[in-house]
GROMACS .gro file of N, CA and C in nm:
model
  372
    1UNK      N    1   4.235   4.254   4.821
    1UNK     CA    2   4.175   4.382   4.871
    1UNK      C    3   4.280   4.460   4.942
    2UNK      N    4   4.288   4.590   4.914
    2UNK     CA    5   4.381   4.675   4.977
    2UNK      C    6   4.322   4.733   5.107
    3UNK      N    7   4.397   4.723   5.217
    3UNK     CA    8   4.351   4.777   5.344
    3UNK      C    9   4.405   4.921   5.360
    4UNK      N   10   4.316   5.017   5.380
    4UNK     CA   11   4.367   5.154   5.393
    4UNK      C   12   4.456   5.169   5.514
    5UNK      N   13   4.544   5.266   5.504
    5UNK     CA   14   4.638   5.292   5.616
    5UNK      C   15   4.565   5.323   5.741
    6UNK      N   16   4.445   5.377   5.734
    6UNK     CA   17   4.368   5.411   5.853
    6UNK      C   18   4.344   5.287   5.937
    7UNK      N   19   4.330   5.169   5.874
    7UNK     CA   20   4.309   5.047   5.947
    7UNK      C   21   4.434   5.011   6.031
    8UNK      N   22   4.546   5.059   5.994
    8UNK     CA   23   4.671   5.029   6.062
    8UNK      C   24   4.700   5.130   6.175
    9UNK      N   25   4.609   5.223   6.200
    9UNK     CA   26   4.632   5.321   6.306
    9UNK      C   27   4.632   5.253   6.441
   10UNK      N   28   4.697   5.314   6.532
   10UNK     CA   29   4.699   5.264   6.669
   10UNK      C   30   4.563   5.289   6.731
   11UNK      N   31   4.531   5.216   6.839
   11UNK     CA   32   4.407   5.232   6.909
   11UNK      C   33   4.391   5.378   6.956
   12UNK      N   34   4.499   5.441   6.999
   12UNK     CA   35   4.491   5.580   7.046
   12UNK      C   36   4.445   5.669   6.935
   13UNK      N   37   4.498   5.651   6.814
   13UNK     CA   38   4.460   5.731   6.700
   13UNK      C   39   4.312   5.714   6.666
   14UNK      N   40   4.267   5.591   6.670
   14UNK     CA   41   4.125   5.560   6.636
   14UNK      C   42   4.033   5.624   6.740
   15UNK      N   43   4.068   5.609   6.869
   15UNK     CA   44   3.986   5.673   6.975
   15UNK      C   45   3.990   5.822   6.965
   16UNK      N   46   4.104   5.880   6.931
   16UNK     CA   47   4.114   6.026   6.913
   16UNK      C   48   4.022   6.069   6.800
   17UNK      N   49   4.021   5.994   6.690
   17UNK     CA   50   3.936   6.027   6.578
   17UNK      C   51   3.790   6.013   6.616
   18UNK      N   52   3.759   5.915   6.697
   18UNK     CA   53   3.620   5.904   6.744
   18UNK      C   54   3.578   6.023   6.830
   19UNK      N   55   3.670   6.070   6.915
   19UNK     CA   56   3.638   6.188   6.996
   19UNK      C   57   3.618   6.310   6.905
   20UNK      N   58   3.706   6.322   6.804
   20UNK     CA   59   3.695   6.435   6.710
   20UNK      C   60   3.562   6.436   6.642
   21UNK      N   61   3.523   6.318   6.585
   21UNK     CA   62   3.399   6.306   6.511
   21UNK      C   63   3.282   6.328   6.605
   22UNK      N   64   3.288   6.272   6.723
   22UNK     CA   65   3.181   6.290   6.822
   22UNK      C   66   3.161   6.436   6.858
   23UNK      N   67   3.269   6.506   6.881
   23UNK     CA   68   3.259   6.647   6.913
   23UNK      C   69   3.202   6.728   6.798
   24UNK      N   70   3.240   6.689   6.675
   24UNK     CA   71   3.192   6.763   6.559
   24UNK      C   72   3.051   6.724   6.514
   25UNK      N   73   2.993   6.623   6.576
   25UNK     CA   74   2.859   6.575   6.543
   25UNK      C   75   2.754   6.684   6.577
   26UNK      N   76   2.783   6.769   6.670
   26UNK     CA   77   2.690   6.872   6.713
   26UNK      C   78   2.705   6.998   6.628
   27UNK      N   79   2.595   7.048   6.569
   27UNK     CA   80   2.601   7.163   6.482
   27UNK      C   81   2.653   7.292   6.550
   28UNK      N   82   2.625   7.304   6.680
   28UNK     CA   83   2.677   7.423   6.750
   28UNK      C   84   2.830   7.418   6.762
   29UNK      N   85   2.882   7.297   6.787
   29UNK     CA   86   3.028   7.287   6.796
   29UNK      C   87   3.093   7.306   6.658
   30UNK      N   88   3.028   7.260   6.554
   30UNK     CA   89   3.080   7.288   6.419
   30UNK      C   90   3.078   7.440   6.394
   31UNK      N   91   2.977   7.505   6.441
   31UNK     CA   92   2.970   7.654   6.431
   31UNK      C   93   3.088   7.720   6.504
   32UNK      N   94   3.119   7.670   6.622
   32UNK     CA   95   3.235   7.721   6.695
   32UNK      C   96   3.363   7.702   6.613
   33UNK      N   97   3.382   7.585   6.557
   33UNK     CA   98   3.501   7.559   6.475
   33UNK      C   99   3.504   7.657   6.356
   34UNK      N  100   3.392   7.681   6.290
   34UNK     CA  101   3.387   7.770   6.178
   34UNK      C  102   3.426   7.911   6.219
   35UNK      N  103   3.381   7.954   6.335
   35UNK     CA  104   3.417   8.088   6.386
   35UNK      C  105   3.571   8.094   6.417
   36UNK      N  106   3.620   7.989   6.478
   36UNK     CA  107   3.762   7.987   6.515
   36UNK      C  108   3.855   7.970   6.395
   37UNK      N  109   3.802   7.928   6.283
   37UNK     CA  110   3.885   7.923   6.161
   37UNK      C  111   3.926   8.062   6.120
   38UNK      N  112   3.848   8.161   6.158
   38UNK     CA  113   3.881   8.302   6.128
   38UNK      C  114   3.979   8.364   6.220
   39UNK      N  115   4.004   8.291   6.334
   39UNK     CA  116   4.099   8.343   6.433
   39UNK      C  117   4.049   8.317   6.574
   40UNK      N  118   4.141   8.337   6.671
   40UNK     CA  119   4.103   8.317   6.813
   40UNK      C  120   3.990   8.412   6.854
   41UNK      N  121   3.909   8.362   6.946
   41UNK     CA  122   3.797   8.441   6.992
   41UNK      C  123   3.776   8.420   7.142
   42UNK      N  124   3.724   8.523   7.208
   42UNK     CA  125   3.684   8.509   7.351
   42UNK      C  126   3.558   8.427   7.358
   43UNK      N  127   3.542   8.358   7.469
   43UNK     CA  128   3.422   8.271   7.487
   43UNK      C  129   3.293   8.356   7.475
   44UNK      N  130   3.293   8.476   7.526
   44UNK     CA  131   3.175   8.561   7.516
   44UNK      C  132   3.142   8.597   7.374
   45UNK      N  133   3.246   8.627   7.292
   45UNK     CA  134   3.222   8.657   7.149
   45UNK      C  135   3.159   8.537   7.077
   46UNK      N  136   3.208   8.419   7.105
   46UNK     CA  137   3.160   8.297   7.041
   46UNK      C  138   3.013   8.279   7.081
   47UNK      N  139   2.986   8.289   7.210
   47UNK     CA  140   2.846   8.270   7.256
   47UNK      C  141   2.753   8.370   7.190
   48UNK      N  142   2.794   8.499   7.183
   48UNK     CA  143   2.711   8.600   7.122
   48UNK      C  144   2.690   8.573   6.973
   49UNK      N  145   2.797   8.531   6.906
   49UNK     CA  146   2.784   8.504   6.759
   49UNK      C  147   2.689   8.389   6.730
   50UNK      N  148   2.685   8.292   6.825
   50UNK     CA  149   2.598   8.176   6.803
   50UNK      C  150   2.467   8.186   6.876
   51UNK      N  151   2.444   8.303   6.943
   51UNK     CA  152   2.322   8.329   7.019
   51UNK      C  153   2.294   8.221   7.126
   52UNK      N  154   2.400   8.195   7.202
   52UNK     CA  155   2.390   8.101   7.311
   52UNK      C  156   2.418   8.166   7.447
   53UNK      N  157   2.361   8.109   7.550
   53UNK     CA  158   2.387   8.160   7.684
   53UNK      C  159   2.534   8.124   7.721
   54UNK      N  160   2.598   8.199   7.809
   54UNK     CA  161   2.734   8.162   7.855
   54UNK      C  162   2.742   8.018   7.910
   55UNK      N  163   2.647   7.973   7.993
   55UNK     CA  164   2.659   7.835   8.042
   55UNK      C  165   2.654   7.728   7.929
   56UNK      N  166   2.564   7.751   7.834
   56UNK     CA  167   2.551   7.657   7.721
   56UNK      C  168   2.680   7.659   7.639
   57UNK      N  169   2.733   7.777   7.614
   57UNK     CA  170   2.859   7.786   7.538
   57UNK      C  171   2.972   7.717   7.614
   58UNK      N  172   2.975   7.735   7.746
   58UNK     CA  173   3.079   7.673   7.828
   58UNK      C  174   3.080   7.523   7.810
   59UNK      N  175   2.959   7.463   7.810
   59UNK     CA  176   2.948   7.316   7.793
   59UNK      C  177   3.005   7.271   7.659
   60UNK      N  178   2.967   7.344   7.551
   60UNK     CA  179   3.021   7.313   7.418
   60UNK      C  180   3.172   7.330   7.409
   61UNK      N  181   3.223   7.434   7.467
   61UNK     CA  182   3.366   7.458   7.466
   61UNK      C  183   3.440   7.354   7.547
   62UNK      N  184   3.380   7.304   7.654
   62UNK     CA  185   3.443   7.198   7.734
   62UNK      C  186   3.459   7.072   7.647
   63UNK      N  187   3.353   7.036   7.573
   63UNK     CA  188   3.362   6.917   7.487
   63UNK      C  189   3.470   6.936   7.382
   64UNK      N  190   3.477   7.054   7.325
   64UNK     CA  191   3.581   7.081   7.221
   64UNK      C  192   3.724   7.077   7.283
   65UNK      N  193   3.740   7.126   7.403
   65UNK     CA  194   3.870   7.122   7.472
   65UNK      C  195   3.906   6.975   7.502
   66UNK      N  196   3.812   6.899   7.558
   66UNK     CA  197   3.836   6.761   7.594
   66UNK      C  198   3.868   6.672   7.477
   67UNK      N  199   3.813   6.705   7.364
   67UNK     CA  200   3.839   6.625   7.240
   67UNK      C  201   3.972   6.670   7.175
   68UNK      N  202   4.030   6.780   7.225
   68UNK     CA  203   4.155   6.827   7.171
   68UNK      C  204   4.142   6.915   7.051
   69UNK      N  205   4.021   6.954   7.017
   69UNK     CA  206   4.000   7.039   6.897
   69UNK      C  207   4.036   7.187   6.918
   70UNK      N  208   4.015   7.234   7.039
   70UNK     CA  209   4.048   7.377   7.070
   70UNK      C  210   4.135   7.383   7.193
   71UNK      N  211   4.203   7.493   7.204
   71UNK     CA  212   4.282   7.519   7.325
   71UNK      C  213   4.235   7.653   7.384
   72UNK      N  214   4.253   7.661   7.515
   72UNK     CA  215   4.208   7.779   7.587
   72UNK      C  216   4.331   7.853   7.636
   73UNK      N  217   4.327   7.986   7.627
   73UNK     CA  218   4.433   8.066   7.676
   73UNK      C  219   4.373   8.180   7.757
   74UNK      N  220   4.442   8.226   7.859
   74UNK     CA  221   4.394   8.333   7.938
   74UNK      C  222   4.471   8.460   7.901
   75UNK      N  223   4.397   8.569   7.884
   75UNK     CA  224   4.459   8.696   7.847
   75UNK      C  225   4.492   8.775   7.970
   76UNK      N  226   4.616   8.813   7.978
   76UNK     CA  227   4.661   8.901   8.086
   76UNK      C  228   4.642   8.842   8.222
   77UNK      N  229   4.611   8.926   8.318
   77UNK     CA  230   4.602   8.884   8.458
   77UNK      C  231   4.460   8.832   8.494
   78UNK      N  232   4.364   8.851   8.406
   78UNK     CA  233   4.227   8.814   8.438
   78UNK      C  234   4.201   8.673   8.390
   79UNK      N  235   4.197   8.577   8.484
   79UNK     CA  236   4.177   8.437   8.447
   79UNK      C  237   4.034   8.410   8.395
   80UNK      N  238   3.944   8.504   8.416
   80UNK     CA  239   3.807   8.488   8.367
   80UNK      C  240   3.796   8.507   8.216
   81UNK      N  241   3.887   8.581   8.158
   81UNK     CA  242   3.886   8.606   8.016
   81UNK      C  243   3.956   8.491   7.945
   82UNK      N  244   3.882   8.414   7.871
   82UNK     CA  245   3.935   8.298   7.807
   82UNK      C  246   3.925   8.316   7.653
   83UNK      N  247   4.040   8.291   7.590
   83UNK     CA  248   4.044   8.302   7.442
   83UNK      C  249   4.067   8.161   7.388
   84UNK      N  250   3.984   8.126   7.291
   84UNK     CA  251   3.989   7.995   7.228
   84UNK      C  252   4.045   7.999   7.090
   85UNK      N  253   4.119   7.896   7.053
   85UNK     CA  254   4.173   7.881   6.917
   85UNK      C  255   4.173   7.734   6.883
   86UNK      N  256   4.183   7.708   6.754
   86UNK     CA  257   4.184   7.570   6.704
   86UNK      C  258   4.322   7.507   6.719
   87UNK      N  259   4.321   7.377   6.747
   87UNK     CA  260   4.445   7.300   6.749
   87UNK      C  261   4.449   7.220   6.618
   88UNK      N  262   4.551   7.230   6.541
   88UNK     CA  263   4.552   7.174   6.406
   88UNK      C  264   4.561   7.020   6.400
   89UNK      N  265   4.627   6.957   6.493
   89UNK     CA  266   4.655   6.813   6.482
   89UNK      C  267   4.530   6.724   6.467
   90UNK      N  268   4.427   6.745   6.547
   90UNK     CA  269   4.307   6.658   6.528
   90UNK      C  270   4.247   6.671   6.386
   91UNK      N  271   4.254   6.788   6.329
   91UNK     CA  272   4.203   6.806   6.194
   91UNK      C  273   4.293   6.744   6.092
   92UNK      N  274   4.421   6.746   6.114
   92UNK     CA  275   4.516   6.675   6.025
   92UNK      C  276   4.488   6.524   6.032
   93UNK      N  277   4.471   6.473   6.149
   93UNK     CA  278   4.445   6.331   6.169
   93UNK      C  279   4.316   6.289   6.098
   94UNK      N  280   4.214   6.374   6.109
   94UNK     CA  281   4.086   6.344   6.042
   94UNK      C  282   4.103   6.348   5.890
   95UNK      N  283   4.181   6.445   5.841
   95UNK     CA  284   4.209   6.456   5.698
   95UNK      C  285   4.279   6.334   5.645
   96UNK      N  286   4.382   6.285   5.723
   96UNK     CA  287   4.452   6.162   5.681
   96UNK      C  288   4.356   6.046   5.672
   97UNK      N  289   4.268   6.032   5.774
   97UNK     CA  290   4.170   5.923   5.773
   97UNK      C  291   4.078   5.933   5.651
   98UNK      N  292   4.026   6.052   5.623
   98UNK     CA  293   3.939   6.071   5.506
   98UNK      C  294   4.012   6.042   5.376
   99UNK      N  295   4.139   6.080   5.369
   99UNK     CA  296   4.218   6.050   5.250
   99UNK      C  297   4.234   5.899   5.232
  100UNK      N  298   4.257   5.828   5.340
  100UNK     CA  299   4.268   5.683   5.337
  100UNK      C  300   4.137   5.618   5.289
  101UNK      N  301   4.026   5.665   5.342
  101UNK     CA  302   3.895   5.611   5.303
  101UNK      C  303   3.872   5.639   5.155
  102UNK      N  304   3.902   5.758   5.114
  102UNK     CA  305   3.881   5.796   4.971
  102UNK      C  306   3.969   5.711   4.882
  103UNK      N  307   4.094   5.687   4.921
  103UNK     CA  308   4.185   5.602   4.838
  103UNK      C  309   4.131   5.459   4.833
  104UNK      N  310   4.081   5.408   4.940
  104UNK     CA  311   4.022   5.275   4.942
  104UNK      C  312   3.908   5.266   4.843
  105UNK      N  313   3.815   5.360   4.850
  105UNK     CA  314   3.701   5.352   4.762
  105UNK      C  315   3.738   5.380   4.617
  106UNK      N  316   3.834   5.458   4.593
  106UNK     CA  317   3.883   5.482   4.456
  106UNK      C  318   3.935   5.349   4.395
  107UNK      N  319   4.015   5.280   4.475
  107UNK     CA  320   4.066   5.149   4.431
  107UNK      C  321   3.956   5.045   4.410
  108UNK      N  322   3.860   5.040   4.502
  108UNK     CA  323   3.747   4.947   4.493
  108UNK      C  324   3.665   4.973   4.368
  109UNK      N  325   3.633   5.101   4.343
  109UNK     CA  326   3.553   5.132   4.224
  109UNK      C  327   3.627   5.111   4.095
  110UNK      N  328   3.756   5.135   4.099
  110UNK     CA  329   3.839   5.106   3.981
  110UNK      C  330   3.841   4.956   3.952
  111UNK      N  331   3.856   4.877   4.055
  111UNK     CA  332   3.855   4.731   4.037
  111UNK      C  333   3.718   4.683   3.985
  112UNK      N  334   3.611   4.743   4.037
  112UNK     CA  335   3.480   4.706   3.989
  112UNK      C  336   3.461   4.743   3.842
  113UNK      N  337   3.508   4.862   3.803
  113UNK     CA  338   3.499   4.906   3.664
  113UNK      C  339   3.576   4.810   3.574
  114UNK      N  340   3.694   4.769   3.614
  114UNK     CA  341   3.773   4.675   3.532
  114UNK      C  342   3.707   4.541   3.523
  115UNK      N  343   3.646   4.497   3.632
  115UNK     CA  344   3.572   4.368   3.628
  115UNK      C  345   3.456   4.375   3.533
  116UNK      N  346   3.377   4.483   3.540
  116UNK     CA  347   3.264   4.497   3.448
  116UNK      C  348   3.309   4.504   3.304
  117UNK      N  349   3.412   4.579   3.273
  117UNK     CA  350   3.465   4.588   3.139
  117UNK      C  351   3.515   4.451   3.090
  118UNK      N  352   3.576   4.377   3.175
  118UNK     CA  353   3.631   4.246   3.139
  118UNK      C  354   3.520   4.146   3.114
  119UNK      N  355   3.421   4.142   3.203
  119UNK     CA  356   3.314   4.040   3.192
  119UNK      C  357   3.207   4.075   3.090
  120UNK      N  358   3.186   4.203   3.065
  120UNK     CA  359   3.081   4.244   2.969
  120UNK      C  360   3.134   4.295   2.840
  121UNK      N  361   3.262   4.311   2.832
  121UNK     CA  362   3.324   4.367   2.713
  121UNK      C  363   3.308   4.514   2.710
  122UNK      N  364   3.415   4.584   2.683
  122UNK     CA  365   3.416   4.729   2.680
  122UNK      C  366   3.324   4.780   2.570
  123UNK      N  367   3.236   4.876   2.609
  123UNK     CA  368   3.151   4.942   2.510
  123UNK      C  369   3.027   4.866   2.475
  124UNK      N  370   2.997   4.755   2.534
  124UNK     CA  371   2.872   4.682   2.503
  124UNK      C  372   2.761   4.725   2.589
   0.00000   0.00000   0.00000
């Protein structure tokens, strides 16, 4: 049996992936990510687009920041104006993990197909 490279990840990588998946488990936070794919946005814009109150949006943005999915920047001299954008690395890490899982199952299914063909005879 082939062990996917994801199994060889360090504990930090696995815990980071867990935080990423946990943060993305919420549909509102996935909505934030979808908005930020189009470009950086102010917190107020994000809240208005998702029809959320500023305090509710703040809680979701805090989870996304703590998981490393988004970064916060302040525009100009006003520290109250916060602009959010996506950080690419957690998404790259998740993509690598998904690629490893897909490769694992591709190999497993190919082995199963070969076994069936061998034991039952091809075309019977």
